[in-house]
Coordinates of C-alpha atoms in Angstrom, one line a residue:
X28 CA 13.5 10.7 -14.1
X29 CA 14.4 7.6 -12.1
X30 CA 12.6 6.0 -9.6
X31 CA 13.4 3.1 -7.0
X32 CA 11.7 0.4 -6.0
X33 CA 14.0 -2.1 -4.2
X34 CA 17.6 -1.6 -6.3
X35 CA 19.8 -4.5 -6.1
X36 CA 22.9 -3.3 -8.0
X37 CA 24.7 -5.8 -9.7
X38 CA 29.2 -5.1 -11.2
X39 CA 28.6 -3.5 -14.8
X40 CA 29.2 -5.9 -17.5
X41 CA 30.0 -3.5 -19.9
X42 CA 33.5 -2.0 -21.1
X43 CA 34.7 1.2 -20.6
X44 CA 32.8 3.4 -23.1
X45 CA 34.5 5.5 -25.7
X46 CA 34.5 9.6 -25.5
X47 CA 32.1 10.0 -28.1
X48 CA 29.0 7.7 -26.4
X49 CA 28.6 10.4 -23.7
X50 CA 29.2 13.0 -26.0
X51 CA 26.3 12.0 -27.9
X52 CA 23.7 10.9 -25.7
X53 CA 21.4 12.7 -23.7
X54 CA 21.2 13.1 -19.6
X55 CA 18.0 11.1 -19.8
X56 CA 20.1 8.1 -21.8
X57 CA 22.4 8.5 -19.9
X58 CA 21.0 7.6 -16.3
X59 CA 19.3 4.7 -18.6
X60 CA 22.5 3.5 -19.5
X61 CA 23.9 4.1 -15.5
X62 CA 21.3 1.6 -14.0
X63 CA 23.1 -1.8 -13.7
X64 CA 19.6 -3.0 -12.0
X65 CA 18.9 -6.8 -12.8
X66 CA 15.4 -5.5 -13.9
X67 CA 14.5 -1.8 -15.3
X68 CA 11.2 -0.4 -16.3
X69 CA 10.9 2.6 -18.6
X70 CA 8.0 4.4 -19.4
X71 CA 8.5 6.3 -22.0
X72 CA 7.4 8.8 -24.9
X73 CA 7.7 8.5 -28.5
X74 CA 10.4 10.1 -29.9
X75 CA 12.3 10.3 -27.3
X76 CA 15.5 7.4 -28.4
X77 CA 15.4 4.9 -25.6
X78 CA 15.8 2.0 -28.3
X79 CA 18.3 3.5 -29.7
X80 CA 19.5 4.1 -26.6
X81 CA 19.4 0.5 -25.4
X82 CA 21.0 -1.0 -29.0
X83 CA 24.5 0.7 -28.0
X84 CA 24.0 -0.9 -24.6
X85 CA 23.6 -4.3 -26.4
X86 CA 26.5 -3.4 -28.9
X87 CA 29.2 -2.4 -25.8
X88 CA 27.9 -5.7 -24.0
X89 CA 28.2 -7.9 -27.0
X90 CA 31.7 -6.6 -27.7
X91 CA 33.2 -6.9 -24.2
X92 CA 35.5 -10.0 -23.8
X93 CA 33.7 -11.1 -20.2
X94 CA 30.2 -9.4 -21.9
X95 CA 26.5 -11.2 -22.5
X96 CA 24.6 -11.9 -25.7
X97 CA 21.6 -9.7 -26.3
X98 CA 17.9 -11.1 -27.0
X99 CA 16.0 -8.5 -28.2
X100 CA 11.9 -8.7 -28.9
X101 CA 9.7 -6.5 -30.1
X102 CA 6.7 -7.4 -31.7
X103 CA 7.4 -7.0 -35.3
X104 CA 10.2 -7.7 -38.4
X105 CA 10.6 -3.6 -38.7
X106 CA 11.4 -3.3 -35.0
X107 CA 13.6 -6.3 -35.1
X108 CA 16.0 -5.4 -37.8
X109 CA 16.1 -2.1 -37.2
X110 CA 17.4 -2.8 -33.4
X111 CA 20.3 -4.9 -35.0
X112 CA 21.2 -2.3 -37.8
X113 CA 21.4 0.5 -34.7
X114 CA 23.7 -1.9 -32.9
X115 CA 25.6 -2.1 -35.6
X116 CA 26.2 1.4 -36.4
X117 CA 27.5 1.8 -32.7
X118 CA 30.0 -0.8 -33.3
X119 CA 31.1 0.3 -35.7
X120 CA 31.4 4.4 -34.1
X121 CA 33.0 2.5 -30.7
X122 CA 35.7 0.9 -33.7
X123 CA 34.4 -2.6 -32.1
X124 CA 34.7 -5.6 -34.7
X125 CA 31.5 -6.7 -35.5
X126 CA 30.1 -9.3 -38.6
X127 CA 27.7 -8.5 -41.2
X128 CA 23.8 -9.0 -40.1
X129 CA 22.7 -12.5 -41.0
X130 CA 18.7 -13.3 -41.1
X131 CA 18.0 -17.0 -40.1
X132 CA 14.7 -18.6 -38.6
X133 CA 14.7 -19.3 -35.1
X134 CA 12.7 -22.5 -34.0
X135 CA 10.1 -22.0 -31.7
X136 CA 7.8 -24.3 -30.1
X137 CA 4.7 -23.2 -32.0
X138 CA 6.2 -21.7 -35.2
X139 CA 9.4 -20.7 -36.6
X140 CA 10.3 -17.2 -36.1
X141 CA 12.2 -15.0 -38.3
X142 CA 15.2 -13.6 -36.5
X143 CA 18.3 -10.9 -37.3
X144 CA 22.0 -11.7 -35.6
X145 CA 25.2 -9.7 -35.4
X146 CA 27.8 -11.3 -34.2
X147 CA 31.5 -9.6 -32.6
X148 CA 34.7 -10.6 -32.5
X149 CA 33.9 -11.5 -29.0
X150 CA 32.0 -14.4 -29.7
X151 CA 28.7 -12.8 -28.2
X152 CA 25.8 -12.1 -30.1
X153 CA 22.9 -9.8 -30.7
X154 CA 19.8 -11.7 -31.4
X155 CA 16.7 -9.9 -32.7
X156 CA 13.8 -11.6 -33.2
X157 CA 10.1 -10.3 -35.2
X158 CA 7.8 -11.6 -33.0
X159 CA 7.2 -13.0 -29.6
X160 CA 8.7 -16.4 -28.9
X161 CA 6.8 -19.2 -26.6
X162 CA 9.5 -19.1 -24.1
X163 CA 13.1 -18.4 -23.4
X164 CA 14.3 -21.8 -22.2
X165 CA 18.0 -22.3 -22.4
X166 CA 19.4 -18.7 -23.0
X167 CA 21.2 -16.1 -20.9
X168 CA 22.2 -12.6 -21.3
X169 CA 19.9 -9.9 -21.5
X170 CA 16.7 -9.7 -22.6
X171 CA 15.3 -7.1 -23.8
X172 CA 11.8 -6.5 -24.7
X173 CA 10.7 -3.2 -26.2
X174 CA 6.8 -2.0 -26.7
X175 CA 6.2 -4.5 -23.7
X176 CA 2.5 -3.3 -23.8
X177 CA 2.0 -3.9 -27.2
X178 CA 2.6 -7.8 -26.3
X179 CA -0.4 -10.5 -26.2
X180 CA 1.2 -11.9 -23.0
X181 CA 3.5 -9.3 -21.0
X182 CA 3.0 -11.8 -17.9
X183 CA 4.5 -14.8 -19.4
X184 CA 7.2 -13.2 -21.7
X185 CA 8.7 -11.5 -18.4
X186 CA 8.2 -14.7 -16.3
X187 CA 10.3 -16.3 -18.9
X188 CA 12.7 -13.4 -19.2
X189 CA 13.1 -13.0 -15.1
X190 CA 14.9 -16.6 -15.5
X191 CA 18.3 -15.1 -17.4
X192 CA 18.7 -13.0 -13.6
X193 CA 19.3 -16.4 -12.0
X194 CA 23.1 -16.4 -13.7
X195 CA 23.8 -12.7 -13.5
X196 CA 21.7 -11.4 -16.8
X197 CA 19.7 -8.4 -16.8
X198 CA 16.3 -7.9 -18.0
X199 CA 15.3 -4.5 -19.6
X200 CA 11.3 -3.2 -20.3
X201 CA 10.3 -0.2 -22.3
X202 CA 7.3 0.7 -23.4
X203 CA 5.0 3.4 -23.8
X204 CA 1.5 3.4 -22.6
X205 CA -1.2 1.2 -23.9
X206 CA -4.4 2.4 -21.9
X207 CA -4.7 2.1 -18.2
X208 CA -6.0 -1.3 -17.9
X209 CA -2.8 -2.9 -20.2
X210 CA -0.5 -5.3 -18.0
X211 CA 2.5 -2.9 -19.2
X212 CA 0.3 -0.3 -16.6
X213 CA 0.1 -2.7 -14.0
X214 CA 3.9 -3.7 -14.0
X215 CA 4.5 0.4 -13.4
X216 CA 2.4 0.6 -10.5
X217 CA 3.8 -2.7 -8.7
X218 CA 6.9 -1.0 -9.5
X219 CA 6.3 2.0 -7.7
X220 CA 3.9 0.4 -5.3
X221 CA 7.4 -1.4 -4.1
X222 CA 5.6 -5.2 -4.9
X223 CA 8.3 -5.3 -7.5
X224 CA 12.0 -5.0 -6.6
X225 CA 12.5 -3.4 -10.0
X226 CA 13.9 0.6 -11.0
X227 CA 11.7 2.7 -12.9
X228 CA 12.5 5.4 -15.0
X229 CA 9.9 7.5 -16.6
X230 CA 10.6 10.1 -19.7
X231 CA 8.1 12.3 -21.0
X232 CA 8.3 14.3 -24.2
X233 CA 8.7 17.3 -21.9
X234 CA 11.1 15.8 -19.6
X235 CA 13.5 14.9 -23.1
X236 CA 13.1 18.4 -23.8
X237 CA 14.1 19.8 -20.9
X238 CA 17.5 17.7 -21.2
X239 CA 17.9 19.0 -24.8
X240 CA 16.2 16.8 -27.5
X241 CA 15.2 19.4 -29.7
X242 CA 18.5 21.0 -29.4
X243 CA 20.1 17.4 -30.6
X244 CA 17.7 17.2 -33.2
X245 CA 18.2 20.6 -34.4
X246 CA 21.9 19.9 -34.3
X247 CA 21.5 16.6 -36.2
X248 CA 19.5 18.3 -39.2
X249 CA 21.7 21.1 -39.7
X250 CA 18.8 23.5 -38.2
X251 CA 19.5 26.8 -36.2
X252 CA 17.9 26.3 -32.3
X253 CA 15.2 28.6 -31.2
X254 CA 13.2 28.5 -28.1
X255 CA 9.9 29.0 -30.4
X256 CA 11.1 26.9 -33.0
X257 CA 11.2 24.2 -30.1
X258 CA 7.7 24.7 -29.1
X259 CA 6.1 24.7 -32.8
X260 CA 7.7 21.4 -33.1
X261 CA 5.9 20.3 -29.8
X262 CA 3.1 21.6 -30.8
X263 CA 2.9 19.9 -34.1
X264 CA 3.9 16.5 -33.0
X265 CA 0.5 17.3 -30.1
X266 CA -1.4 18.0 -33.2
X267 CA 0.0 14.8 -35.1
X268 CA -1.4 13.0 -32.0
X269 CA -4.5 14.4 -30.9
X270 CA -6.5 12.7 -28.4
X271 CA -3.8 10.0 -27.8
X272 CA -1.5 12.7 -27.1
X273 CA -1.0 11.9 -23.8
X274 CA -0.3 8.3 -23.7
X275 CA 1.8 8.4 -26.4
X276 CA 3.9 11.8 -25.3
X277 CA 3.1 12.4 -21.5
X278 CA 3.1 9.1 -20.1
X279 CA -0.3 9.4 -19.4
X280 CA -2.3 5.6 -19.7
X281 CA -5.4 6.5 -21.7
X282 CA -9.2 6.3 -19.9
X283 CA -7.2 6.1 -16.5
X284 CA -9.8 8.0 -14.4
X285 CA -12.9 7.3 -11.7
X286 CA -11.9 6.3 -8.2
X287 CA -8.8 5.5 -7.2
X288 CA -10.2 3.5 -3.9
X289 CA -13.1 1.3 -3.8
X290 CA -15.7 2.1 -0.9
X291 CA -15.8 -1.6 -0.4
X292 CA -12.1 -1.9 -0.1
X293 CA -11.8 1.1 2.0
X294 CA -14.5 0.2 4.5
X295 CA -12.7 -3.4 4.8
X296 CA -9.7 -1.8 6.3
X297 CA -11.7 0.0 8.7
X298 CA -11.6 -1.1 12.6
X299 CA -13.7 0.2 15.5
X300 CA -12.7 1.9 18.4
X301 CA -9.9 4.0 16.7
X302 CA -10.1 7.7 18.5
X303 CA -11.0 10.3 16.1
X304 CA -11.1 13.5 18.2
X305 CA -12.2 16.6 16.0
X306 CA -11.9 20.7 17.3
X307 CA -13.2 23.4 15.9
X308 CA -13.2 27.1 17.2
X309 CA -15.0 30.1 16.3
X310 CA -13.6 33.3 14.3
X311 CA -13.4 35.0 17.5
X312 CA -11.1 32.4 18.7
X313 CA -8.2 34.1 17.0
X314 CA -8.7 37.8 18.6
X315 CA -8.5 36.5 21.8
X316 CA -5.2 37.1 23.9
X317 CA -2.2 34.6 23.4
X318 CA -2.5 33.8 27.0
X319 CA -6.5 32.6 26.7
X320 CA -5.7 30.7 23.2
X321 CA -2.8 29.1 24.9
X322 CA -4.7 28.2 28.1
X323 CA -8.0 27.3 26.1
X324 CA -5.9 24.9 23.9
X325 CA -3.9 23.4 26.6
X326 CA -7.3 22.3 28.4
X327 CA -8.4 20.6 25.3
X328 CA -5.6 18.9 24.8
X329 CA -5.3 17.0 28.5
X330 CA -9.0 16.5 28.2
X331 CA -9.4 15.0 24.6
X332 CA -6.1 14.4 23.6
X333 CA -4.0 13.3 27.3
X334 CA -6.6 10.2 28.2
X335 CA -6.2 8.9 24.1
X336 CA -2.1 9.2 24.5
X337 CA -1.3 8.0 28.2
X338 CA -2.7 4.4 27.4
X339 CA -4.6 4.1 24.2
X340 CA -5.6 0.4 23.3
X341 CA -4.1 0.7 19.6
X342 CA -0.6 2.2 21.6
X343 CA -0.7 -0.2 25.1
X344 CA -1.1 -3.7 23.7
X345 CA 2.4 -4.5 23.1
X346 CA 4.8 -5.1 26.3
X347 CA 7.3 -3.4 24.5
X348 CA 6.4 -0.2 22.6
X349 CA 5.5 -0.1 19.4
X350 CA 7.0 2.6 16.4
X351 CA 5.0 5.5 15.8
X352 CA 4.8 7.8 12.6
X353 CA 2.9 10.8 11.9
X354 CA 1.4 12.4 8.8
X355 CA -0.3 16.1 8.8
X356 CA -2.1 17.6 5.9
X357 CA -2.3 21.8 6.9
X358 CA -5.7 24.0 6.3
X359 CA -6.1 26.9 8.2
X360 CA -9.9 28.4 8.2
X361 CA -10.9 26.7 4.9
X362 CA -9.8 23.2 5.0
X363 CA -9.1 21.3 7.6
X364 CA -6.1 20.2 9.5
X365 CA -5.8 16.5 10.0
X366 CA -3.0 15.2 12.4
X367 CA -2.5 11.2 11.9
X368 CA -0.5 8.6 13.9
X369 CA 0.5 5.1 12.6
X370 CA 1.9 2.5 14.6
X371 CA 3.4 -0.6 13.1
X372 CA 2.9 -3.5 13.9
X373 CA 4.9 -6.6 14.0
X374 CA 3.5 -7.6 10.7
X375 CA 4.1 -4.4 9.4
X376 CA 0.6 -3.3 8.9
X377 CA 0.3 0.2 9.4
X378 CA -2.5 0.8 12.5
X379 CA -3.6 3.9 12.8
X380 CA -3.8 4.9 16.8
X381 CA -5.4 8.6 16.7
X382 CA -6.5 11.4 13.9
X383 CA -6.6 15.1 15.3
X384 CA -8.7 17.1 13.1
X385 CA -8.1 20.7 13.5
X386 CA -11.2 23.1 12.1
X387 CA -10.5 27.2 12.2
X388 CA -7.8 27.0 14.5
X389 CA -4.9 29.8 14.9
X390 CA -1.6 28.7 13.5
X391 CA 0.2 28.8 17.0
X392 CA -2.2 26.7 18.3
X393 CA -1.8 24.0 15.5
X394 CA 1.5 24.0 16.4
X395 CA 0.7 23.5 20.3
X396 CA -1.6 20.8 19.6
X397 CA 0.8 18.6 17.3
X398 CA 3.9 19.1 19.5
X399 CA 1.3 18.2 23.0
X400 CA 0.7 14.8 20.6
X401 CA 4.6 13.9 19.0
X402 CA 5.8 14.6 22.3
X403 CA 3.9 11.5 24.0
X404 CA 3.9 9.5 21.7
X405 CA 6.0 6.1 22.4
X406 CA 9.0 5.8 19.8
X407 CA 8.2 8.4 17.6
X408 CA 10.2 7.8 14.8
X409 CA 9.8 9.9 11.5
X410 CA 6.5 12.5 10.5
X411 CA 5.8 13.9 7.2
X412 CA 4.2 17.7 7.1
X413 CA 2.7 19.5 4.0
X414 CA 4.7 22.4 3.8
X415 CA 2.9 24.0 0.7
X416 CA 1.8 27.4 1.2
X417 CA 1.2 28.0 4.8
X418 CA 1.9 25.0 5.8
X419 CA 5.5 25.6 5.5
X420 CA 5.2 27.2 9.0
X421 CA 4.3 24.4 10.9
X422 CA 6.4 22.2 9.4
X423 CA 9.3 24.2 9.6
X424 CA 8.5 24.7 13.2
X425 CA 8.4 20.7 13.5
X426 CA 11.6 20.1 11.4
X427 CA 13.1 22.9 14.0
X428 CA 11.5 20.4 17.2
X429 CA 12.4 16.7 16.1
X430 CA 15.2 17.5 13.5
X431 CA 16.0 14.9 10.8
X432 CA 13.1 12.7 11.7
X433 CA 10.4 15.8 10.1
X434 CA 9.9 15.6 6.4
X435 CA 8.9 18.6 4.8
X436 CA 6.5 17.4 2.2
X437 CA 6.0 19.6 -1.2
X438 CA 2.9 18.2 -2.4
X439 CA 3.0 17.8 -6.3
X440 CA 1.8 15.7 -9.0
X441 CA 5.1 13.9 -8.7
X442 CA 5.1 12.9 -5.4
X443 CA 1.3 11.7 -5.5
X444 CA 2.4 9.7 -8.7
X445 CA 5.5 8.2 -6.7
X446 CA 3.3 8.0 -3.5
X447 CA -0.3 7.1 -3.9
X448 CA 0.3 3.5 -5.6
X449 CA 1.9 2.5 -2.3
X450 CA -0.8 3.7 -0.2
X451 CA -3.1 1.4 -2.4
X452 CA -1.3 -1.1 -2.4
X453 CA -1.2 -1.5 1.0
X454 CA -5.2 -1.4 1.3
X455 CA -5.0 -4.3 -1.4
X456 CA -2.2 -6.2 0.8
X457 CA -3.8 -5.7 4.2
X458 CA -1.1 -3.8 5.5
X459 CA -2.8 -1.0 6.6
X460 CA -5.9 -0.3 9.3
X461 CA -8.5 3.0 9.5
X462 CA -10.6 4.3 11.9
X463 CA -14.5 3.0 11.2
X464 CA -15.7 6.9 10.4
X465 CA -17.8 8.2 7.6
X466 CA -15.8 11.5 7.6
X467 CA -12.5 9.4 6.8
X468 CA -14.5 7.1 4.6
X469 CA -15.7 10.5 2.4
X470 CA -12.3 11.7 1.9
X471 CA -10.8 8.5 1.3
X472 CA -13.4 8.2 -1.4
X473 CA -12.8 11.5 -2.8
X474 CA -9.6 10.3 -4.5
X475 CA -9.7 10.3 -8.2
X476 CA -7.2 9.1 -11.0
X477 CA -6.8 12.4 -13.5
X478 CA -4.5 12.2 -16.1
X479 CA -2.7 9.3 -14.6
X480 CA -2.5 10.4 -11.3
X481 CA -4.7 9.8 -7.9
X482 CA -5.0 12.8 -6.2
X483 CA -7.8 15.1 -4.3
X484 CA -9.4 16.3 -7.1
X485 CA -9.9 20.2 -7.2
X486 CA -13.7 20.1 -7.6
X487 CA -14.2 17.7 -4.5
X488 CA -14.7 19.8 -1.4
X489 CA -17.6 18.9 0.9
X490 CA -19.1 20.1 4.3
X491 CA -18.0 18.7 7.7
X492 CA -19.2 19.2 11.2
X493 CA -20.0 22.6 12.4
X494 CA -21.0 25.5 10.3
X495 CA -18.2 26.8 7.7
X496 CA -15.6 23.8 7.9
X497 CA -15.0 22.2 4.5
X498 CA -13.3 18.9 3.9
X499 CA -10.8 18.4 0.7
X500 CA -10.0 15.2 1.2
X501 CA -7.5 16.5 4.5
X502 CA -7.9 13.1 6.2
X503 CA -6.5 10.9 3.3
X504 CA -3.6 13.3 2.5
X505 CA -2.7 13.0 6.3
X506 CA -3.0 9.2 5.7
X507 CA -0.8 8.9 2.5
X508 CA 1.6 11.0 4.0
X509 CA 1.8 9.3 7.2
X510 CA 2.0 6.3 5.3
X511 CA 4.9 7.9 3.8
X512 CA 6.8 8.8 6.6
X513 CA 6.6 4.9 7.9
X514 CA 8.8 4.1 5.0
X515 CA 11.6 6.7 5.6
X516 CA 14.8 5.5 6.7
X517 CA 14.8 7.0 10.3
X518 CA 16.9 6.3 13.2
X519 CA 15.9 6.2 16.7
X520 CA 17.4 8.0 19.5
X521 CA 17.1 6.8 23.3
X522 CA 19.3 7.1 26.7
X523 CA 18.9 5.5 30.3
X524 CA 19.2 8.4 32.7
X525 CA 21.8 8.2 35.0
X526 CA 21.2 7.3 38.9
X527 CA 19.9 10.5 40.7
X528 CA 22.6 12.3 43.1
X529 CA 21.8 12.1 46.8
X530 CA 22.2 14.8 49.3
X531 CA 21.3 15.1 53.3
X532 CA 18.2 17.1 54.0
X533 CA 17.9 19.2 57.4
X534 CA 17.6 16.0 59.7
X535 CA 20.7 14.1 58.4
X536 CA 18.6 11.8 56.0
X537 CA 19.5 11.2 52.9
X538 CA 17.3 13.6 50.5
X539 CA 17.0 14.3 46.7
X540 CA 18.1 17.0 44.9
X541 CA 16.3 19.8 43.7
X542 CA 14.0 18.8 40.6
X543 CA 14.5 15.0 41.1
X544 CA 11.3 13.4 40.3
X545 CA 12.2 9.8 40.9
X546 CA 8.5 8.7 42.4
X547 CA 10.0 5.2 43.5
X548 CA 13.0 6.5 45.3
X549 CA 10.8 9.2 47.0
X550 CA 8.5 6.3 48.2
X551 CA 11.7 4.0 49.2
X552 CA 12.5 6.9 51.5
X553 CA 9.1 8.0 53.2
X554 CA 9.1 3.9 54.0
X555 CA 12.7 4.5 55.5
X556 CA 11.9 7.3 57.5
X557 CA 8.6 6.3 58.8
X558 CA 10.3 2.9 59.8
X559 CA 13.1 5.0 61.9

């Protein structure tokens, strides 16, 4: 799986492969192989040929007539000959000409290293070397440095490595996982936090098998492919690992787990005077005729809602009017249904201008009370609905009102892992501003990091106001996803109505047409009139 952060794309330096290198590789080492990012990140399983991957990379660059030398470091003399020897047997099956491997030691500022070389016919070079240097002063190409978490200092070896991008060279990171607190961890989530203008790509044990390792290996070994010989083999290399299983095989950084936000750093984002207006109805509610729930709604919205839309502090203090986004997490009778606006502000910190929290109310009635808010609000430009389960109907329903501007959000482990590091990050940045509520506070709170990922966790559920409402964290899925929709391209769509038609009324003075609503024309003309 790939993922973006910012991608700058930069003219592949590599020749044309031959027929045979997509015949043998994998999808998975394939769209490794696609990414011409200056910098890459993968996260990786064992197992799984990303090195091996990356060597023919090396060997097609090093053999190209306009390609780049290769500076390969790992962290020991196995890893470092071996890359060399694997870029060496792809020479040789792309038929490019390529020299013998030479060992030499490399001097370093604190020591001299031991290093493997291949040199092609091209006059470029693939360099690897057994240990970590000092620095990587005075050399260009492309660096790549493999088990990056298994380094004593990942910070400094990619500040070093960052400088071959100044002349066009690349930088490539792969790794697996080293436990949650590793550097290697950290570099992952700035990634997909967007602090780091980096790709990601990510490839689990399960994600190689579903793009055909086992049948590769079973075509390799001579061995006939069965769908349960392919999960004894999983099973066994699970075993082989036990508990590190899933750092080493799922991507999973080991004792990743507690809270995913701080209560300090939650309650510093928090501002007063941010409306939070909560409704809840009663079961009866529901049995009540469409024209009562309609009319019963429609008074609650113009006397909670109406006063917090037509001038809101958070939505009137800029002369011009500020962007809008929206984020709704769905419950029905047993959770809650949170509705919640962003503004951004010049500085892009997210502001958050109302939260609508919806408790036991029908689903037409949701759906009166979200379009009775997107329809005042000033520049509403994208929303993001959960549309898992019965969700789907009112974001369908949205998606039907406002078009391409609605994301329908399938809530998964996926999109909280591509998600929720964003969201933190901008409560670690200051970009983002909460309404000073202990509600909000709880289920901001309630998110937890399990198996790698922050999410609600299924065991948190707690009461809220009025007999029978539950909260599951509803308020800080609304957030995230509101959050998310603030960072969707979106386009925004205005007009400047035309000049109202004039026609004569009954005494020969000039009138409006039916419908016209123009209050400063009408008062222009009860001023002409009374002057006549």
């Amino acid at each position: 799986m790939e993922e973006q952060g910012k991608t700058r794309n930069t003219p592949a330096r590599r020749i044309t492969p031959p027929s045979a290198f997509t015949s043998v590789l994998l999808p998975y080492q394939v769209r490794w192989l696609a990414d011409t990012a200056p910098v890459k990140v993968c996260e990786k399983s064992r197992r799984v040929g990303l090195t091996w991957t990356e060597a023919a990379d090396a060997a097609l660059a090093a053999a190209a007539a306009r390609g780049m030398d290769t500076w390969y470091i790992g962290y020991n003399r196995e890893m470092a000959r071996e890359f060399v020897e694997t870029a060496g047997e792809w020479a040789r099956r792309f038929e490019r000409a390529a020299r013998e491997i030479e060992e030499f030691v490399l001097a370093d500022e604190a020591r001299d290293i031991l290093a493997y070389r291949i040199r092609f016919a091209s006059g470029r070079k693939i360099v690897a070397l057994s240990s970590r240097p000092s620095n990587l002063r005075g050399k260009q190409g492309r660096a790549v440095i493999d088990e990056a978490a298994f380094h004593d200092d990942l910070a400094g070896l990619l500040k070093a490595a960052l400088a071959f991008t100044l002349w066009g060279g690349l930088v490539r990171i792969i790794s697996t996982h080293n436990g949650a607190d590793n550097p290697f961890n950290d570099l992952v989530n700035d990634i997909r936090a967007g602090r780091r203008p980096y790709t990601l790509h990510r490839v689990t044990l399960d994600d190689a098998l579903a793009d055909g390792l086992f049948h590769r290996i079973c075509q390799v070994s001579g061995r006939e492919w069965s769908a349960d010989g392919e999960r004894r083999w999983r099973d066994e290399l699970f075993s082989q690992y036990g508990d590190d299983a899933e750092e080493e095989l799922l991507c999973v950084p080991r004792a990743s787990g507690g809270a995913f936000l701080p209560s300090l750093l939650i309650e510093s984002r928090m501002r007063p005077g941010v409306p939070v207006v909560r409704w809840r109805m009663p079961d009866s509610f529901v049995e009540r005729s469409e024209y009562d729930r309609r009319a019963v709604t429609q008074e609650f919205c113009e006397r909670e809602l109406l006063p917090r839309l037509v001038a809101p502090a958070a939505l009137s203090a800029a002369t011009t009017p500020r962007q809008t986004f929206a984020g709704v997490d769905f419950g029905r009778s047993g959770d809650l249904t949170v509705v919640w606006i962003f503004e951004l502000l010049p500085a892009l910190v997210r502001r958050t201008a109302l939260v609508v929290e919806l408790s036991n109310i029908p689903f037409r009635q949701q759906e009166q009370v979200l379009f009775f808010v997107l329809d005042r609000l000033p520049r509403f430009t994208a929303g993001a609905l959960d549309a898992r389960g019965n969700g789907q109907y009112l974001a369908e329903a949205a998606r039907q009102r406002y078009g391409s501007r609605i994301s329908q959000v399938m809530l998964s482990i996926e999109w909280y892992r591509e998600n929720m590091p964003r969201y933190k990050a901008a409560f670690e940045d200051e970009k983002i501003e909460l309404p000073r509520d202990a509600e909000i506070l709880a289920d901001h709170r309630s998110l937890v990091v399990e198996a790698g990922v922050a999410r609600v966790s299924e065991r948190s559920r707690s009461a809220a106001h009025g007999a029978g409402a539950r909260r599951h964290g509803d308020a800080a899925i609304a957030g995230a996803l509101a959050f998310f929709a603030s960072h969707q391209p979106a386009r925004e769509y205005a007009y400047t109505p035309a000049p109202r038609l004039c026609a004569l009324d009954e005494a020969g003075a000039p009138g409006l047409l039916a419908g016209a609503d123009d209050a400063g024309y009408r008062s222009r003309l009860s001023r002409a009139r009374l002057e006549a």
